[in-house]
Amino acid sequence: MSKNKIVLSDTTLTMREASVSDGGSLQQLMIDTATWLKESGSTQWGDILEGKDVHQLRDRIRDGEVFVLCDADEQLAAAFILRKTASEWDAGLWRNQKQVPARYLHRLMIARKYAGQNLSLTLLDWASGESQRTGYDWLRLDCIASNQKLNTLYQVAGFTKCETIEGFCIYEKRTKE
């Protein structure tokens, strides 16, 4: 199976770099995810529901840092941002840690249709592999400290918690041995 093919139940999904034409679908997936988070009692991603885009999605697409997982009809099953450099946000959170070549994962989102099938773990593994393939020794991410489910997910996926800073846990995973 190709590194860009993911089989989920009876469905084969394809991972690819996002294009400008994916912008509308990505925006809708972000809104759907933010709405689901809000309905679940989380304040995460509230900026999206206020019409803000703190991760500058269009710029990330232009820079080849957004990946989408699509079904055979090109409908989005999942997506995430995999930055090649630290954002201002990342630099602030990681200021106490050793600065190493790393990719930074943001906005991991899964369409509700594909939720509950352990797709998150598969996506995190794919992002780690992509980081390694593109010459990065580390994959880093953060999440709000109060989200125990997400913190557990990252630990199960092999990430090491480095620190809690300003209410956020920062994690990293070595991509090369």
PDB file of C-alpha atoms in Angstrom:
ATOM      1  CA  MET A   1       0.000   0.000   0.000  1.00  0.00           C
ATOM      2  CA  SER A   2       1.314   3.465  -0.866  1.00  0.00           C
ATOM      3  CA  LYS A   3       2.459   5.734   1.953  1.00  0.00           C
ATOM      4  CA  ASN A   4      -0.322   8.073   0.839  1.00  0.00           C
ATOM      5  CA  LYS A   5      -3.119   5.496   1.022  1.00  0.00           C
ATOM      6  CA  ILE A   6      -4.963   4.813   4.265  1.00  0.00           C
ATOM      7  CA  VAL A   7      -7.538   2.053   4.522  1.00  0.00           C
ATOM      8  CA  LEU A   8     -10.322   2.652   7.010  1.00  0.00           C
ATOM      9  CA  SER A   9     -12.937  -0.103   7.235  1.00  0.00           C
ATOM     10  CA  ASP A  10     -13.924  -0.662   3.598  1.00  0.00           C
ATOM     11  CA  THR A  11     -12.802   2.770   2.433  1.00  0.00           C
ATOM     12  CA  THR A  12      -9.453   3.679   0.886  1.00  0.00           C
ATOM     13  CA  LEU A  13      -8.495   7.269   1.600  1.00  0.00           C
ATOM     14  CA  THR A  14      -5.717   9.227  -0.085  1.00  0.00           C
ATOM     15  CA  MET A  15      -3.406  11.715   1.632  1.00  0.00           C
ATOM     16  CA  ARG A  16      -2.184  14.593  -0.492  1.00  0.00           C
ATOM     17  CA  GLU A  17      -0.937  18.123  -0.201  1.00  0.00           C
ATOM     18  CA  ALA A  18      -3.815  20.593  -0.189  1.00  0.00           C
ATOM     19  CA  SER A  19      -4.337  22.900  -3.138  1.00  0.00           C
ATOM     20  CA  VAL A  20      -5.952  26.317  -3.335  1.00  0.00           C
ATOM     21  CA  SER A  21      -9.117  24.655  -4.642  1.00  0.00           C
ATOM     22  CA  ASP A  22      -9.435  22.817  -1.290  1.00  0.00           C
ATOM     23  CA  GLY A  23      -9.773  26.121   0.575  1.00  0.00           C
ATOM     24  CA  GLY A  24     -13.564  26.124   0.846  1.00  0.00           C
ATOM     25  CA  SER A  25     -13.779  22.495   1.962  1.00  0.00           C
ATOM     26  CA  LEU A  26     -10.980  23.027   4.476  1.00  0.00           C
ATOM     27  CA  GLN A  27     -12.686  26.109   5.870  1.00  0.00           C
ATOM     28  CA  GLN A  28     -15.928  24.150   6.272  1.00  0.00           C
ATOM     29  CA  LEU A  29     -14.116  21.256   7.982  1.00  0.00           C
ATOM     30  CA  MET A  30     -12.525  23.743  10.400  1.00  0.00           C
ATOM     31  CA  ILE A  31     -15.913  25.302  11.178  1.00  0.00           C
ATOM     32  CA  ASP A  32     -17.503  21.870  11.629  1.00  0.00           C
ATOM     33  CA  THR A  33     -14.666  20.811  13.952  1.00  0.00           C
ATOM     34  CA  ALA A  34     -14.821  24.052  15.935  1.00  0.00           C
ATOM     35  CA  THR A  35     -18.600  23.684  16.271  1.00  0.00           C
ATOM     36  CA  TRP A  36     -18.225  20.088  17.463  1.00  0.00           C
ATOM     37  CA  LEU A  37     -15.591  21.175  20.001  1.00  0.00           C
ATOM     38  CA  LYS A  38     -17.884  23.931  21.294  1.00  0.00           C
ATOM     39  CA  GLU A  39     -20.831  21.519  21.561  1.00  0.00           C
ATOM     40  CA  SER A  40     -18.524  19.157  23.478  1.00  0.00           C
ATOM     41  CA  GLY A  41     -17.858  21.915  26.014  1.00  0.00           C
ATOM     42  CA  SER A  42     -14.430  22.999  24.765  1.00  0.00           C
ATOM     43  CA  THR A  43     -13.314  26.554  24.113  1.00  0.00           C
ATOM     44  CA  GLN A  44     -10.625  25.364  21.705  1.00  0.00           C
ATOM     45  CA  TRP A  45     -10.755  26.740  18.174  1.00  0.00           C
ATOM     46  CA  GLY A  46     -13.216  29.443  19.247  1.00  0.00           C
ATOM     47  CA  ASP A  47     -11.328  31.864  16.998  1.00  0.00           C
ATOM     48  CA  ILE A  48     -12.635  30.015  13.945  1.00  0.00           C
ATOM     49  CA  LEU A  49     -16.240  30.536  15.012  1.00  0.00           C
ATOM     50  CA  GLU A  50     -15.431  34.248  15.372  1.00  0.00           C
ATOM     51  CA  GLY A  51     -14.209  34.355  11.767  1.00  0.00           C
ATOM     52  CA  LYS A  52     -10.510  34.516  12.658  1.00  0.00           C
ATOM     53  CA  ASP A  53      -7.771  32.391  11.122  1.00  0.00           C
ATOM     54  CA  VAL A  54      -4.775  32.466  13.444  1.00  0.00           C
ATOM     55  CA  HIS A  55      -2.931  29.874  11.352  1.00  0.00           C
ATOM     56  CA  GLN A  56      -3.340  31.748   8.035  1.00  0.00           C
ATOM     57  CA  LEU A  57      -4.658  28.700   6.196  1.00  0.00           C
ATOM     58  CA  ARG A  58      -4.238  30.189   2.708  1.00  0.00           C
ATOM     59  CA  ASP A  59      -0.567  30.927   3.395  1.00  0.00           C
ATOM     60  CA  ARG A  60      -0.051  27.434   4.786  1.00  0.00           C
ATOM     61  CA  ILE A  61      -1.614  25.933   1.622  1.00  0.00           C
ATOM     62  CA  ARG A  62       0.608  28.124  -0.561  1.00  0.00           C
ATOM     63  CA  ASP A  63       3.676  26.963   1.386  1.00  0.00           C
ATOM     64  CA  GLY A  64       2.798  23.272   1.005  1.00  0.00           C
ATOM     65  CA  GLU A  65       2.084  22.821   4.715  1.00  0.00           C
ATOM     66  CA  VAL A  66      -1.524  21.597   4.628  1.00  0.00           C
ATOM     67  CA  PHE A  67      -2.371  17.961   4.010  1.00  0.00           C
ATOM     68  CA  VAL A  68      -5.793  16.538   3.278  1.00  0.00           C
ATOM     69  CA  LEU A  69      -7.099  12.998   3.459  1.00  0.00           C
ATOM     70  CA  CYS A  70      -9.787  12.437   0.830  1.00  0.00           C
ATOM     71  CA  ASP A  71     -12.184   9.692  -0.151  1.00  0.00           C
ATOM     72  CA  ALA A  72     -12.668   8.486  -3.740  1.00  0.00           C
ATOM     73  CA  ASP A  73     -15.040  11.413  -4.399  1.00  0.00           C
ATOM     74  CA  GLU A  74     -12.411  13.919  -3.157  1.00  0.00           C
ATOM     75  CA  GLN A  75     -14.500  14.651  -0.045  1.00  0.00           C
ATOM     76  CA  LEU A  76     -12.357  15.585   2.954  1.00  0.00           C
ATOM     77  CA  ALA A  77     -12.074  12.920   5.623  1.00  0.00           C
ATOM     78  CA  ALA A  78      -9.381  14.751   7.580  1.00  0.00           C
ATOM     79  CA  ALA A  79      -6.775  17.485   7.339  1.00  0.00           C
ATOM     80  CA  PHE A  80      -3.988  19.142   9.285  1.00  0.00           C
ATOM     81  CA  ILE A  81      -1.280  21.772   9.066  1.00  0.00           C
ATOM     82  CA  LEU A  82       2.313  20.536   9.187  1.00  0.00           C
ATOM     83  CA  ARG A  83       4.490  23.632   9.407  1.00  0.00           C
ATOM     84  CA  LYS A  84       8.080  23.543   8.201  1.00  0.00           C
ATOM     85  CA  THR A  85       9.084  26.271  10.654  1.00  0.00           C
ATOM     86  CA  ALA A  86       7.860  27.385  14.043  1.00  0.00           C
ATOM     87  CA  SER A  87       5.104  29.980  14.018  1.00  0.00           C
ATOM     88  CA  GLU A  88       5.193  32.881  16.446  1.00  0.00           C
ATOM     89  CA  TRP A  89       2.867  30.814  18.650  1.00  0.00           C
ATOM     90  CA  ASP A  90       5.187  27.802  18.499  1.00  0.00           C
ATOM     91  CA  ALA A  91       8.278  29.882  19.220  1.00  0.00           C
ATOM     92  CA  GLY A  92       6.618  31.275  22.335  1.00  0.00           C
ATOM     93  CA  LEU A  93       5.601  27.867  23.653  1.00  0.00           C
ATOM     94  CA  TRP A  94       8.905  26.172  22.816  1.00  0.00           C
ATOM     95  CA  ARG A  95      11.174  28.975  24.056  1.00  0.00           C
ATOM     96  CA  ASN A  96      12.493  26.918  27.007  1.00  0.00           C
ATOM     97  CA  GLN A  97      13.267  23.857  24.876  1.00  0.00           C
ATOM     98  CA  LYS A  98      16.258  23.024  22.726  1.00  0.00           C
ATOM     99  CA  GLN A  99      15.789  24.458  19.260  1.00  0.00           C
ATOM    100  CA  VAL A 100      16.016  21.590  16.771  1.00  0.00           C
ATOM    101  CA  PRO A 101      14.862  21.099  13.179  1.00  0.00           C
ATOM    102  CA  ALA A 102      11.207  20.211  13.706  1.00  0.00           C
ATOM    103  CA  ARG A 103       7.869  20.292  11.982  1.00  0.00           C
ATOM    104  CA  TYR A 104       4.910  21.646  13.941  1.00  0.00           C
ATOM    105  CA  LEU A 105       1.489  20.043  13.695  1.00  0.00           C
ATOM    106  CA  HIS A 106      -1.646  22.183  14.015  1.00  0.00           C
ATOM    107  CA  ARG A 107      -5.382  21.941  13.373  1.00  0.00           C
ATOM    108  CA  LEU A 108      -5.719  18.162  13.209  1.00  0.00           C
ATOM    109  CA  MET A 109      -9.344  17.750  12.129  1.00  0.00           C
ATOM    110  CA  ILE A 110     -11.420  14.738  11.238  1.00  0.00           C
ATOM    111  CA  ALA A 111     -14.799  14.853   9.529  1.00  0.00           C
ATOM    112  CA  ARG A 112     -17.433  13.528  11.952  1.00  0.00           C
ATOM    113  CA  LYS A 113     -18.243  10.747   9.459  1.00  0.00           C
ATOM    114  CA  TYR A 114     -14.771   9.292  10.130  1.00  0.00           C
ATOM    115  CA  ALA A 115     -14.586   9.973  13.880  1.00  0.00           C
ATOM    116  CA  GLY A 116     -14.189   7.132  16.358  1.00  0.00           C
ATOM    117  CA  GLN A 117     -12.129   4.910  14.053  1.00  0.00           C
ATOM    118  CA  ASN A 118      -8.640   5.649  15.469  1.00  0.00           C
ATOM    119  CA  LEU A 119      -7.877   7.815  12.452  1.00  0.00           C
ATOM    120  CA  SER A 120      -6.102  10.339  14.704  1.00  0.00           C
ATOM    121  CA  LEU A 121      -3.365   7.827  15.508  1.00  0.00           C
ATOM    122  CA  THR A 122      -2.938   6.995  11.824  1.00  0.00           C
ATOM    123  CA  LEU A 123      -2.687  10.687  10.919  1.00  0.00           C
ATOM    124  CA  LEU A 124      -0.147  11.377  13.666  1.00  0.00           C
ATOM    125  CA  ASP A 125       1.934   8.447  12.433  1.00  0.00           C
ATOM    126  CA  TRP A 126       1.702   9.713   8.847  1.00  0.00           C
ATOM    127  CA  ALA A 127       2.758  13.221   9.935  1.00  0.00           C
ATOM    128  CA  SER A 128       5.739  11.750  11.780  1.00  0.00           C
ATOM    129  CA  GLY A 129       6.731   9.785   8.676  1.00  0.00           C
ATOM    130  CA  GLU A 130       6.309  12.840   6.450  1.00  0.00           C
ATOM    131  CA  SER A 131       8.488  14.848   8.829  1.00  0.00           C
ATOM    132  CA  GLN A 132      11.181  12.189   8.596  1.00  0.00           C
ATOM    133  CA  ARG A 133      10.875  11.927   4.787  1.00  0.00           C
ATOM    134  CA  THR A 134      11.393  15.679   4.493  1.00  0.00           C
ATOM    135  CA  GLY A 135      14.508  15.708   6.678  1.00  0.00           C
ATOM    136  CA  TYR A 136      13.152  16.716  10.080  1.00  0.00           C
ATOM    137  CA  ASP A 137      14.265  14.852  13.200  1.00  0.00           C
ATOM    138  CA  TRP A 138      11.317  15.963  15.330  1.00  0.00           C
ATOM    139  CA  LEU A 139       7.571  16.459  15.136  1.00  0.00           C
ATOM    140  CA  ARG A 140       6.157  18.892  17.682  1.00  0.00           C
ATOM    141  CA  LEU A 141       2.640  19.848  18.710  1.00  0.00           C
ATOM    142  CA  ASP A 142       0.710  21.421  21.538  1.00  0.00           C
ATOM    143  CA  CYS A 143      -2.717  21.190  23.073  1.00  0.00           C
ATOM    144  CA  ILE A 144      -4.657  22.819  25.839  1.00  0.00           C
ATOM    145  CA  ALA A 145      -3.680  21.262  29.163  1.00  0.00           C
ATOM    146  CA  SER A 146      -7.293  20.759  30.272  1.00  0.00           C
ATOM    147  CA  ASN A 147      -8.123  18.390  27.389  1.00  0.00           C
ATOM    148  CA  GLN A 148      -7.191  15.074  28.997  1.00  0.00           C
ATOM    149  CA  LYS A 149      -8.442  13.005  26.064  1.00  0.00           C
ATOM    150  CA  LEU A 150      -6.171  14.818  23.622  1.00  0.00           C
ATOM    151  CA  ASN A 151      -3.199  14.694  25.989  1.00  0.00           C
ATOM    152  CA  THR A 152      -3.683  10.938  26.349  1.00  0.00           C
ATOM    153  CA  LEU A 153      -3.963  10.529  22.567  1.00  0.00           C
ATOM    154  CA  TYR A 154      -0.604  12.216  22.003  1.00  0.00           C
ATOM    155  CA  GLN A 155       1.090  10.074  24.637  1.00  0.00           C
ATOM    156  CA  VAL A 156      -0.410   6.878  23.163  1.00  0.00           C
ATOM    157  CA  ALA A 157       0.880   8.041  19.747  1.00  0.00           C
ATOM    158  CA  GLY A 158       4.433   8.081  21.126  1.00  0.00           C
ATOM    159  CA  PHE A 159       4.840  11.775  21.860  1.00  0.00           C
ATOM    160  CA  THR A 160       6.753  12.864  24.950  1.00  0.00           C
ATOM    161  CA  LYS A 161       5.342  15.682  27.042  1.00  0.00           C
ATOM    162  CA  CYS A 162       8.072  18.281  27.466  1.00  0.00           C
ATOM    163  CA  GLU A 163       6.379  20.927  29.555  1.00  0.00           C
ATOM    164  CA  THR A 164       3.146  22.690  30.426  1.00  0.00           C
ATOM    165  CA  ILE A 165       3.415  26.372  29.659  1.00  0.00           C
ATOM    166  CA  GLU A 166       0.715  29.047  29.771  1.00  0.00           C
ATOM    167  CA  GLY A 167      -2.007  26.383  30.036  1.00  0.00           C
ATOM    168  CA  PHE A 168      -0.751  24.339  27.085  1.00  0.00           C
ATOM    169  CA  CYS A 169       1.102  21.041  27.015  1.00  0.00           C
ATOM    170  CA  ILE A 170       3.882  20.777  24.469  1.00  0.00           C
ATOM    171  CA  TYR A 171       4.827  17.411  22.998  1.00  0.00           C
ATOM    172  CA  GLU A 172       7.490  16.134  20.666  1.00  0.00           C
ATOM    173  CA  LYS A 173       8.320  12.878  18.936  1.00  0.00           C
ATOM    174  CA  ARG A 174      11.632  11.904  17.410  1.00  0.00           C
ATOM    175  CA  THR A 175      11.156  10.902  13.783  1.00  0.00           C
ATOM    176  CA  LYS A 176      14.658   9.488  13.278  1.00  0.00           C
ATOM    177  CA  GLU A 177      16.529   7.028  15.450  1.00  0.00           C
TER     178      GLU A 177
END
